Amino acid sequence: MEFTQLITARYSVRAYKPDPVPVEALAQVLEAARWAPTAANRQPFRLIVVCTAGHEEALQRIYSGRWFTQAPLIICLCAVPGEAWVREDRRSYCDVDGAIVFDHLILAAANLGLGTCWIAKFDQQAARELLGVPPEMEPLLFTPLGYPAEELRPKKRRSLADLVRYVQW
Ligand SMILES: Cc1cc2nc3c(=O)[nH]c(=O)nc-3n(C[C@H](O)[C@H](O)[C@H](O)COP(=O)(O)O)c2cc1C
């Protein structure tokens, strides 16, 4: 897809078909994440790919929306704070890195016709337990990955006038 078309076509998919995600498509999505830039190239993240089939009820503990387990796959991005670049004023860029990686992954998925939805409002403890996440990592973001069973709804965004300020010296 052409880039402008891709960023406007991507939307939060909250209904999925059970159709499997081809292995090559999953590989492309994960590769896109791998090529994302991160502060000082530290790459302070790990990705966990979960097959939902047969584990729907348990996975629902992580996020209760029924659509979470409708897709054949769920991807979790774990942050690794100990690997992240930290500025002199102690500001860690770990979460920023995670968001860039996830955006690459999600746009790559949209480019292949796959649906995703960023999920931050999940149960941290359930995610740790079910996915076996060690203490040095932090589950930061989830998305289902599968073919959409719903259409793009009109999107609302603030105007550029609201969002942008120009400074001219
Ligand atoms: C960091 C982040 C966290 C989000 N967490 C959730 C979530 O927990 N549950 C949910 O249904 N949607 C979640 N969303 C999706 C947003 O609500 C959605 O992206 C926004 O309303 C814009 O809609 P669009 O994605 O269709 O363009 C999240 C999005 C972002 C970027």
Short mmCIF file of N, CA and C and ligand atoms in Angstrom, two decimals:
data_model
loop_
_atom_site.label_atom_id
_atom_site.label_comp_id
_atom_site.label_asym_id
_atom_site.label_seq_id
_atom_site.Cartn_x
_atom_site.Cartn_y
_atom_site.Cartn_z
N MET A 1 0.84 -1.20 0.00
CA MET A 1 0.00 0.00 0.00
C MET A 1 0.87 1.25 0.00
N GLU A 2 0.40 2.27 -0.65
CA GLU A 2 1.10 3.56 -0.62
C GLU A 2 1.03 4.09 0.83
N PHE A 3 2.06 4.81 1.28
CA PHE A 3 2.19 5.13 2.72
C PHE A 3 1.00 5.92 3.28
N THR A 4 0.59 6.99 2.57
CA THR A 4 -0.52 7.81 3.08
C THR A 4 -1.80 6.97 3.18
N GLN A 5 -1.98 6.11 2.18
CA GLN A 5 -3.16 5.22 2.17
C GLN A 5 -3.08 4.26 3.37
N LEU A 6 -1.87 3.76 3.63
CA LEU A 6 -1.67 2.80 4.72
C LEU A 6 -2.02 3.42 6.09
N ILE A 7 -1.52 4.63 6.35
CA ILE A 7 -1.75 5.20 7.68
C ILE A 7 -3.20 5.63 7.88
N THR A 8 -3.90 5.90 6.80
CA THR A 8 -5.33 6.24 6.97
C THR A 8 -6.19 4.98 6.97
N ALA A 9 -5.71 3.92 6.33
CA ALA A 9 -6.49 2.67 6.27
C ALA A 9 -6.39 1.87 7.58
N ARG A 10 -5.27 2.03 8.32
CA ARG A 10 -5.13 1.29 9.58
C ARG A 10 -6.17 1.77 10.60
N TYR A 11 -6.80 0.85 11.27
CA TYR A 11 -7.76 1.22 12.31
C TYR A 11 -7.75 0.14 13.38
N SER A 12 -8.32 0.45 14.53
CA SER A 12 -8.40 -0.52 15.62
C SER A 12 -9.47 -1.55 15.31
N VAL A 13 -9.04 -2.78 15.08
CA VAL A 13 -9.97 -3.85 14.71
C VAL A 13 -10.43 -4.55 15.99
N ARG A 14 -11.74 -4.59 16.19
CA ARG A 14 -12.29 -5.20 17.40
C ARG A 14 -13.27 -6.32 17.08
N ALA A 15 -13.06 -6.97 15.92
CA ALA A 15 -13.78 -8.20 15.52
C ALA A 15 -12.89 -8.91 14.50
N TYR A 16 -12.63 -10.19 14.75
CA TYR A 16 -11.69 -10.94 13.91
C TYR A 16 -12.30 -12.23 13.38
N LYS A 17 -11.84 -12.61 12.16
CA LYS A 17 -12.18 -13.93 11.62
C LYS A 17 -11.22 -14.95 12.23
N PRO A 18 -11.64 -16.21 12.29
CA PRO A 18 -10.74 -17.23 12.87
C PRO A 18 -9.65 -17.69 11.89
N ASP A 19 -9.69 -17.20 10.65
CA ASP A 19 -8.74 -17.65 9.62
C ASP A 19 -7.29 -17.53 10.10
N PRO A 20 -6.45 -18.53 9.80
CA PRO A 20 -5.06 -18.48 10.26
C PRO A 20 -4.26 -17.38 9.57
N VAL A 21 -3.24 -16.90 10.27
CA VAL A 21 -2.31 -15.92 9.69
C VAL A 21 -1.18 -16.71 9.03
N PRO A 22 -0.97 -16.52 7.71
CA PRO A 22 0.12 -17.28 7.06
C PRO A 22 1.46 -17.03 7.75
N VAL A 23 2.28 -18.08 7.80
CA VAL A 23 3.59 -18.00 8.46
C VAL A 23 4.43 -16.86 7.87
N GLU A 24 4.36 -16.68 6.52
CA GLU A 24 5.16 -15.63 5.86
C GLU A 24 4.69 -14.25 6.29
N ALA A 25 3.38 -14.10 6.48
CA ALA A 25 2.83 -12.80 6.89
C ALA A 25 3.30 -12.48 8.31
N LEU A 26 3.24 -13.47 9.19
CA LEU A 26 3.72 -13.26 10.57
C LEU A 26 5.20 -12.87 10.54
N ALA A 27 5.97 -13.55 9.71
CA ALA A 27 7.41 -13.27 9.62
C ALA A 27 7.63 -11.82 9.18
N GLN A 28 6.85 -11.34 8.21
CA GLN A 28 7.00 -9.95 7.72
C GLN A 28 6.67 -8.94 8.80
N VAL A 29 5.63 -9.24 9.56
CA VAL A 29 5.20 -8.34 10.64
C VAL A 29 6.30 -8.25 11.72
N LEU A 30 6.87 -9.41 12.06
CA LEU A 30 7.92 -9.43 13.09
C LEU A 30 9.20 -8.76 12.58
N GLU A 31 9.49 -8.95 11.29
CA GLU A 31 10.67 -8.29 10.70
C GLU A 31 10.53 -6.77 10.76
N ALA A 32 9.33 -6.27 10.49
CA ALA A 32 9.10 -4.82 10.53
C ALA A 32 9.40 -4.29 11.93
N ALA A 33 9.02 -5.04 12.94
CA ALA A 33 9.30 -4.65 14.32
C ALA A 33 10.81 -4.61 14.56
N ARG A 34 11.50 -5.60 14.04
CA ARG A 34 12.94 -5.72 14.25
C ARG A 34 13.70 -4.53 13.67
N TRP A 35 13.19 -3.96 12.56
CA TRP A 35 13.89 -2.86 11.90
C TRP A 35 13.54 -1.50 12.48
N ALA A 36 12.70 -1.46 13.48
CA ALA A 36 12.32 -0.17 14.08
C ALA A 36 13.53 0.50 14.73
N PRO A 37 13.59 1.82 14.68
CA PRO A 37 14.68 2.50 15.39
C PRO A 37 14.38 2.54 16.89
N THR A 38 15.43 2.49 17.69
CA THR A 38 15.29 2.63 19.15
C THR A 38 16.42 3.54 19.64
N ALA A 39 16.22 4.18 20.76
CA ALA A 39 17.22 5.12 21.28
C ALA A 39 18.56 4.40 21.48
N ALA A 40 19.62 4.97 20.90
CA ALA A 40 20.98 4.41 20.96
C ALA A 40 21.02 2.96 20.44
N ASN A 41 20.01 2.60 19.67
CA ASN A 41 19.90 1.25 19.07
C ASN A 41 19.95 0.14 20.11
N ARG A 42 19.41 0.42 21.29
CA ARG A 42 19.46 -0.57 22.39
C ARG A 42 18.49 -1.74 22.21
N GLN A 43 17.42 -1.51 21.44
CA GLN A 43 16.41 -2.57 21.18
C GLN A 43 15.93 -3.23 22.48
N PRO A 44 15.43 -2.40 23.42
CA PRO A 44 15.06 -2.92 24.74
C PRO A 44 13.64 -3.50 24.77
N PHE A 45 13.44 -4.52 23.96
CA PHE A 45 12.10 -5.12 23.91
C PHE A 45 12.21 -6.59 23.51
N ARG A 46 11.18 -7.34 23.82
CA ARG A 46 11.02 -8.71 23.33
C ARG A 46 9.57 -8.87 22.91
N LEU A 47 9.34 -9.72 21.93
CA LEU A 47 7.98 -9.96 21.46
C LEU A 47 7.58 -11.40 21.79
N ILE A 48 6.37 -11.56 22.27
CA ILE A 48 5.84 -12.90 22.55
C ILE A 48 4.65 -13.12 21.64
N VAL A 49 4.69 -14.21 20.88
CA VAL A 49 3.59 -14.55 19.97
C VAL A 49 2.80 -15.70 20.60
N VAL A 50 1.51 -15.49 20.76
CA VAL A 50 0.66 -16.48 21.44
C VAL A 50 -0.40 -17.00 20.47
N CYS A 51 -0.52 -18.32 20.36
CA CYS A 51 -1.62 -18.91 19.57
C CYS A 51 -2.82 -19.02 20.51
N THR A 52 -3.95 -18.46 20.07
CA THR A 52 -5.10 -18.38 20.97
C THR A 52 -5.89 -19.69 21.06
N ALA A 53 -5.84 -20.49 20.00
CA ALA A 53 -6.72 -21.68 19.91
C ALA A 53 -6.61 -22.57 21.15
N GLY A 54 -7.73 -22.81 21.78
CA GLY A 54 -7.78 -23.69 22.95
C GLY A 54 -7.43 -23.01 24.27
N HIS A 55 -6.98 -21.75 24.20
CA HIS A 55 -6.57 -21.04 25.42
C HIS A 55 -7.36 -19.75 25.62
N GLU A 56 -8.48 -19.66 24.92
CA GLU A 56 -9.26 -18.42 24.93
C GLU A 56 -9.65 -17.99 26.34
N GLU A 57 -10.15 -18.96 27.12
CA GLU A 57 -10.66 -18.61 28.44
C GLU A 57 -9.55 -18.06 29.34
N ALA A 58 -8.41 -18.72 29.34
CA ALA A 58 -7.29 -18.26 30.16
C ALA A 58 -6.82 -16.89 29.69
N LEU A 59 -6.69 -16.72 28.37
CA LEU A 59 -6.17 -15.45 27.83
C LEU A 59 -7.11 -14.28 28.11
N GLN A 60 -8.39 -14.61 28.26
CA GLN A 60 -9.39 -13.59 28.58
C GLN A 60 -9.09 -12.92 29.92
N ARG A 61 -8.30 -13.58 30.75
CA ARG A 61 -7.88 -12.97 32.04
C ARG A 61 -6.97 -11.76 31.80
N ILE A 62 -6.26 -11.78 30.68
CA ILE A 62 -5.35 -10.67 30.38
C ILE A 62 -6.17 -9.46 29.92
N TYR A 63 -7.12 -9.71 29.03
CA TYR A 63 -7.98 -8.62 28.53
C TYR A 63 -9.36 -9.23 28.27
N SER A 64 -10.38 -8.64 28.86
CA SER A 64 -11.68 -9.32 28.88
C SER A 64 -12.50 -9.17 27.60
N GLY A 65 -12.16 -8.21 26.75
CA GLY A 65 -12.93 -8.05 25.50
C GLY A 65 -12.94 -9.35 24.71
N ARG A 66 -14.12 -9.82 24.29
CA ARG A 66 -14.23 -11.12 23.59
C ARG A 66 -13.36 -11.16 22.34
N TRP A 67 -13.24 -10.01 21.67
CA TRP A 67 -12.49 -9.96 20.41
C TRP A 67 -10.99 -10.20 20.62
N PHE A 68 -10.52 -10.05 21.86
CA PHE A 68 -9.09 -10.24 22.15
C PHE A 68 -8.62 -11.63 21.73
N THR A 69 -9.49 -12.63 21.93
CA THR A 69 -9.09 -14.00 21.63
C THR A 69 -9.76 -14.55 20.36
N GLN A 70 -10.45 -13.67 19.62
CA GLN A 70 -11.06 -14.12 18.36
C GLN A 70 -10.01 -14.37 17.29
N ALA A 71 -8.96 -13.55 17.31
CA ALA A 71 -7.90 -13.68 16.30
C ALA A 71 -7.07 -14.93 16.61
N PRO A 72 -6.46 -15.53 15.58
CA PRO A 72 -5.66 -16.74 15.86
C PRO A 72 -4.40 -16.46 16.66
N LEU A 73 -3.90 -15.19 16.58
CA LEU A 73 -2.66 -14.86 17.29
C LEU A 73 -2.82 -13.61 18.14
N ILE A 74 -2.04 -13.57 19.20
CA ILE A 74 -1.92 -12.36 20.02
C ILE A 74 -0.41 -12.08 20.12
N ILE A 75 -0.05 -10.80 20.00
CA ILE A 75 1.36 -10.45 20.19
C ILE A 75 1.48 -9.52 21.39
N CYS A 76 2.46 -9.83 22.23
CA CYS A 76 2.74 -9.00 23.40
C CYS A 76 4.13 -8.40 23.23
N LEU A 77 4.23 -7.07 23.41
CA LEU A 77 5.55 -6.43 23.45
C LEU A 77 5.94 -6.24 24.91
N CYS A 78 7.06 -6.82 25.28
CA CYS A 78 7.59 -6.63 26.63
C CYS A 78 8.73 -5.62 26.57
N ALA A 79 8.70 -4.65 27.45
CA ALA A 79 9.81 -3.71 27.57
C ALA A 79 10.88 -4.34 28.46
N VAL A 80 12.14 -3.99 28.17
CA VAL A 80 13.25 -4.46 29.02
C VAL A 80 13.97 -3.20 29.53
N PRO A 81 13.46 -2.62 30.62
CA PRO A 81 13.98 -1.32 31.08
C PRO A 81 15.49 -1.31 31.31
N GLY A 82 16.04 -2.42 31.78
CA GLY A 82 17.47 -2.49 32.05
C GLY A 82 18.35 -2.38 30.82
N GLU A 83 17.76 -2.56 29.63
CA GLU A 83 18.53 -2.47 28.38
C GLU A 83 18.34 -1.11 27.70
N ALA A 84 17.43 -0.29 28.23
CA ALA A 84 17.05 0.93 27.52
C ALA A 84 18.05 2.07 27.72
N TRP A 85 18.06 2.97 26.74
CA TRP A 85 18.88 4.18 26.86
C TRP A 85 18.20 5.14 27.83
N VAL A 86 19.00 5.69 28.75
CA VAL A 86 18.48 6.64 29.75
C VAL A 86 19.25 7.94 29.61
N ARG A 87 18.54 9.05 29.48
CA ARG A 87 19.17 10.37 29.31
C ARG A 87 19.84 10.81 30.61
N GLU A 88 20.70 11.83 30.53
CA GLU A 88 21.43 12.29 31.72
C GLU A 88 20.51 12.70 32.86
N ASP A 89 19.32 13.21 32.52
CA ASP A 89 18.38 13.61 33.57
C ASP A 89 17.53 12.42 34.05
N ARG A 90 17.97 11.19 33.72
CA ARG A 90 17.37 9.92 34.16
C ARG A 90 16.07 9.57 33.45
N ARG A 91 15.76 10.28 32.41
CA ARG A 91 14.56 10.00 31.64
C ARG A 91 14.83 8.77 30.75
N SER A 92 14.07 7.67 31.01
CA SER A 92 14.25 6.47 30.19
C SER A 92 13.38 6.58 28.94
N TYR A 93 13.95 6.13 27.81
CA TYR A 93 13.18 6.13 26.55
C TYR A 93 12.64 4.74 26.22
N CYS A 94 12.56 3.88 27.21
CA CYS A 94 12.12 2.50 27.02
C CYS A 94 10.71 2.40 26.40
N ASP A 95 9.79 3.14 26.96
CA ASP A 95 8.40 3.08 26.47
C ASP A 95 8.27 3.69 25.08
N VAL A 96 9.04 4.75 24.83
CA VAL A 96 9.03 5.36 23.50
C VAL A 96 9.51 4.33 22.48
N ASP A 97 10.59 3.64 22.80
CA ASP A 97 11.11 2.60 21.91
C ASP A 97 10.05 1.53 21.66
N GLY A 98 9.40 1.11 22.72
CA GLY A 98 8.36 0.07 22.60
C GLY A 98 7.24 0.52 21.67
N ALA A 99 6.86 1.78 21.78
CA ALA A 99 5.76 2.30 20.95
C ALA A 99 6.18 2.36 19.48
N ILE A 100 7.43 2.73 19.22
CA ILE A 100 7.90 2.78 17.82
C ILE A 100 7.91 1.36 17.23
N VAL A 101 8.41 0.42 18.00
CA VAL A 101 8.46 -0.98 17.54
C VAL A 101 7.05 -1.48 17.23
N PHE A 102 6.14 -1.19 18.15
CA PHE A 102 4.76 -1.67 17.99
C PHE A 102 4.09 -1.01 16.78
N ASP A 103 4.39 0.26 16.56
CA ASP A 103 3.79 0.95 15.41
C ASP A 103 4.30 0.34 14.10
N HIS A 104 5.59 0.02 14.05
CA HIS A 104 6.12 -0.65 12.85
C HIS A 104 5.37 -1.96 12.61
N LEU A 105 5.22 -2.73 13.69
CA LEU A 105 4.55 -4.04 13.60
C LEU A 105 3.11 -3.88 13.10
N ILE A 106 2.44 -2.91 13.66
CA ILE A 106 1.02 -2.71 13.36
C ILE A 106 0.81 -2.19 11.94
N LEU A 107 1.68 -1.31 11.50
CA LEU A 107 1.55 -0.80 10.13
C LEU A 107 1.91 -1.89 9.12
N ALA A 108 2.89 -2.72 9.45
CA ALA A 108 3.24 -3.84 8.56
C ALA A 108 2.06 -4.80 8.44
N ALA A 109 1.38 -5.03 9.56
CA ALA A 109 0.20 -5.90 9.54
C ALA A 109 -0.89 -5.31 8.65
N ALA A 110 -1.15 -4.02 8.83
CA ALA A 110 -2.20 -3.35 8.02
C ALA A 110 -1.85 -3.43 6.54
N ASN A 111 -0.58 -3.33 6.23
CA ASN A 111 -0.13 -3.39 4.83
C ASN A 111 -0.43 -4.75 4.20
N LEU A 112 -0.55 -5.77 5.05
CA LEU A 112 -0.84 -7.13 4.56
C LEU A 112 -2.32 -7.47 4.69
N GLY A 113 -3.13 -6.47 5.06
CA GLY A 113 -4.57 -6.71 5.21
C GLY A 113 -4.93 -7.34 6.53
N LEU A 114 -3.97 -7.37 7.47
CA LEU A 114 -4.23 -7.96 8.79
C LEU A 114 -4.71 -6.90 9.77
N GLY A 115 -5.57 -7.29 10.67
CA GLY A 115 -6.10 -6.39 11.67
C GLY A 115 -5.32 -6.47 12.97
N THR A 116 -5.29 -5.34 13.67
CA THR A 116 -4.62 -5.25 14.98
C THR A 116 -5.40 -4.25 15.83
N CYS A 117 -5.10 -4.23 17.11
CA CYS A 117 -5.60 -3.16 17.99
C CYS A 117 -4.63 -3.00 19.15
N TRP A 118 -4.08 -1.82 19.28
CA TRP A 118 -3.22 -1.53 20.43
C TRP A 118 -4.02 -1.79 21.71
N ILE A 119 -3.43 -2.48 22.68
CA ILE A 119 -4.10 -2.69 23.96
C ILE A 119 -3.11 -2.38 25.09
N ALA A 120 -3.48 -1.39 25.89
CA ALA A 120 -2.67 -1.03 27.06
C ALA A 120 -3.41 -1.34 28.37
N LYS A 121 -4.74 -1.44 28.28
CA LYS A 121 -5.56 -1.59 29.49
C LYS A 121 -5.74 -3.08 29.83
N PHE A 122 -4.61 -3.76 30.02
CA PHE A 122 -4.68 -5.20 30.30
C PHE A 122 -4.24 -5.48 31.73
N ASP A 123 -4.47 -6.71 32.17
CA ASP A 123 -4.11 -7.11 33.53
C ASP A 123 -2.64 -7.55 33.55
N GLN A 124 -1.82 -6.72 34.13
CA GLN A 124 -0.37 -6.92 34.15
C GLN A 124 0.01 -8.26 34.79
N GLN A 125 -0.60 -8.56 35.94
CA GLN A 125 -0.27 -9.78 36.68
C GLN A 125 -0.64 -11.04 35.90
N ALA A 126 -1.85 -11.00 35.30
CA ALA A 126 -2.30 -12.15 34.50
C ALA A 126 -1.36 -12.35 33.30
N ALA A 127 -0.94 -11.25 32.68
CA ALA A 127 -0.03 -11.34 31.52
C ALA A 127 1.28 -11.98 31.95
N ARG A 128 1.82 -11.53 33.06
CA ARG A 128 3.10 -12.08 33.57
C ARG A 128 2.98 -13.58 33.82
N GLU A 129 1.91 -13.96 34.53
CA GLU A 129 1.72 -15.36 34.91
C GLU A 129 1.54 -16.26 33.68
N LEU A 130 0.58 -15.87 32.83
CA LEU A 130 0.22 -16.74 31.71
C LEU A 130 1.32 -16.86 30.67
N LEU A 131 2.06 -15.76 30.46
CA LEU A 131 3.09 -15.78 29.41
C LEU A 131 4.48 -16.07 29.97
N GLY A 132 4.58 -16.22 31.28
CA GLY A 132 5.87 -16.53 31.90
C GLY A 132 6.89 -15.42 31.70
N VAL A 133 6.47 -14.18 31.94
CA VAL A 133 7.36 -13.03 31.73
C VAL A 133 8.25 -12.85 32.96
N PRO A 134 9.58 -12.87 32.76
CA PRO A 134 10.49 -12.74 33.92
C PRO A 134 10.49 -11.32 34.49
N PRO A 135 10.95 -11.15 35.75
CA PRO A 135 10.84 -9.86 36.43
C PRO A 135 11.55 -8.70 35.72
N GLU A 136 12.62 -9.00 34.97
CA GLU A 136 13.36 -7.91 34.31
C GLU A 136 12.65 -7.39 33.06
N MET A 137 11.54 -8.01 32.70
CA MET A 137 10.75 -7.55 31.55
C MET A 137 9.39 -7.09 32.02
N GLU A 138 8.80 -6.18 31.23
CA GLU A 138 7.48 -5.66 31.60
C GLU A 138 6.53 -5.72 30.39
N PRO A 139 5.47 -6.52 30.49
CA PRO A 139 4.49 -6.51 29.40
C PRO A 139 3.96 -5.08 29.25
N LEU A 140 4.10 -4.51 28.03
CA LEU A 140 3.77 -3.10 27.82
C LEU A 140 2.57 -2.92 26.90
N LEU A 141 2.51 -3.76 25.86
CA LEU A 141 1.44 -3.60 24.87
C LEU A 141 1.03 -4.97 24.32
N PHE A 142 -0.24 -5.07 23.99
CA PHE A 142 -0.76 -6.28 23.33
C PHE A 142 -1.48 -5.88 22.05
N THR A 143 -1.56 -6.83 21.13
CA THR A 143 -2.50 -6.71 20.02
C THR A 143 -2.92 -8.10 19.55
N PRO A 144 -4.18 -8.26 19.18
CA PRO A 144 -4.54 -9.46 18.44
C PRO A 144 -3.96 -9.31 17.02
N LEU A 145 -3.77 -10.41 16.33
CA LEU A 145 -3.33 -10.36 14.93
C LEU A 145 -4.15 -11.38 14.14
N GLY A 146 -4.96 -10.86 13.23
CA GLY A 146 -5.82 -11.74 12.43
C GLY A 146 -6.55 -10.93 11.38
N TYR A 147 -7.37 -11.62 10.61
CA TYR A 147 -8.10 -10.92 9.54
C TYR A 147 -9.34 -10.25 10.10
N PRO A 148 -9.55 -8.97 9.74
CA PRO A 148 -10.69 -8.21 10.30
C PRO A 148 -12.03 -8.81 9.90
N ALA A 149 -12.98 -8.77 10.83
CA ALA A 149 -14.36 -9.18 10.54
C ALA A 149 -15.27 -7.97 10.62
N GLU A 150 -14.70 -6.79 10.47
CA GLU A 150 -15.49 -5.55 10.47
C GLU A 150 -14.80 -4.54 9.57
N GLU A 151 -15.56 -3.53 9.19
CA GLU A 151 -15.05 -2.51 8.27
C GLU A 151 -14.49 -1.31 9.02
N LEU A 152 -13.65 -0.57 8.33
CA LEU A 152 -13.11 0.68 8.86
C LEU A 152 -14.25 1.67 9.15
N ARG A 153 -14.24 2.22 10.38
CA ARG A 153 -15.21 3.27 10.71
C ARG A 153 -14.55 4.63 10.48
N PRO A 154 -15.38 5.67 10.25
CA PRO A 154 -14.78 7.00 10.06
C PRO A 154 -13.96 7.37 11.29
N LYS A 155 -12.79 7.95 11.06
CA LYS A 155 -11.90 8.29 12.18
C LYS A 155 -12.04 9.75 12.54
N LYS A 156 -11.88 10.05 13.81
CA LYS A 156 -11.91 11.44 14.26
C LYS A 156 -10.50 11.81 14.73
N ARG A 157 -10.03 12.93 14.29
CA ARG A 157 -8.74 13.45 14.76
C ARG A 157 -8.84 14.96 14.94
N ARG A 158 -8.07 15.49 15.86
CA ARG A 158 -7.99 16.94 16.01
C ARG A 158 -7.41 17.54 14.73
N SER A 159 -7.68 18.81 14.52
CA SER A 159 -7.14 19.47 13.32
C SER A 159 -5.66 19.76 13.53
N LEU A 160 -4.96 19.95 12.45
CA LEU A 160 -3.54 20.31 12.55
C LEU A 160 -3.37 21.63 13.29
N ALA A 161 -4.34 22.52 13.10
CA ALA A 161 -4.27 23.82 13.79
C ALA A 161 -4.24 23.61 15.32
N ASP A 162 -4.94 22.59 15.80
CA ASP A 162 -4.97 22.26 17.23
C ASP A 162 -3.66 21.64 17.69
N LEU A 163 -3.02 20.93 16.80
CA LEU A 163 -1.92 20.06 17.20
C LEU A 163 -0.53 20.61 16.93
N VAL A 164 -0.45 21.59 16.02
CA VAL A 164 0.87 22.03 15.57
C VAL A 164 1.08 23.50 15.90
N ARG A 165 2.26 23.81 16.39
CA ARG A 165 2.64 25.21 16.62
C ARG A 165 3.95 25.46 15.87
N TYR A 166 3.98 26.50 15.09
CA TYR A 166 5.20 26.84 14.34
C TYR A 166 5.96 27.92 15.10
N VAL A 167 7.24 27.73 15.21
CA VAL A 167 8.08 28.77 15.81
C VAL A 167 8.99 29.29 14.70
N GLN A 168 8.94 30.57 14.46
CA GLN A 168 9.82 31.16 13.47
C GLN A 168 10.71 32.17 14.13
N TRP A 169 12.00 31.98 13.98
CA TRP A 169 12.93 32.90 14.63
C TRP A 169 13.20 34.09 13.75
C1 LIG B 1 -1.02 3.25 23.46
C2 LIG B 1 -2.43 2.83 23.07
C3 LIG B 1 -3.18 2.07 23.95
C4 LIG B 1 -4.46 1.63 23.60
N1 LIG B 1 -5.13 0.79 24.44
C5 LIG B 1 -6.35 0.32 24.07
C6 LIG B 1 -7.03 -0.60 24.90
O1 LIG B 1 -6.56 -0.99 25.98
N2 LIG B 1 -8.26 -1.07 24.49
C7 LIG B 1 -8.80 -0.68 23.30
O2 LIG B 1 -9.90 -1.15 22.95
N3 LIG B 1 -8.17 0.20 22.47
C8 LIG B 1 -6.96 0.70 22.83
N4 LIG B 1 -6.28 1.57 22.01
C9 LIG B 1 -6.87 1.94 20.69
C10 LIG B 1 -7.29 3.41 20.65
O3 LIG B 1 -8.47 3.59 21.37
C11 LIG B 1 -7.45 3.81 19.17
O4 LIG B 1 -6.21 3.67 18.52
C12 LIG B 1 -7.95 5.24 18.98
O5 LIG B 1 -9.27 5.38 19.49
C13 LIG B 1 -7.96 5.67 17.52
O6 LIG B 1 -8.72 4.78 16.74
P1 LIG B 1 -8.07 4.00 15.49
O7 LIG B 1 -6.97 3.11 16.04
O8 LIG B 1 -9.20 3.19 14.89
O9 LIG B 1 -7.50 5.01 14.53
C14 LIG B 1 -5.01 2.02 22.34
C15 LIG B 1 -4.24 2.80 21.47
C16 LIG B 1 -2.98 3.19 21.81
C17 LIG B 1 -2.15 3.97 20.80
#
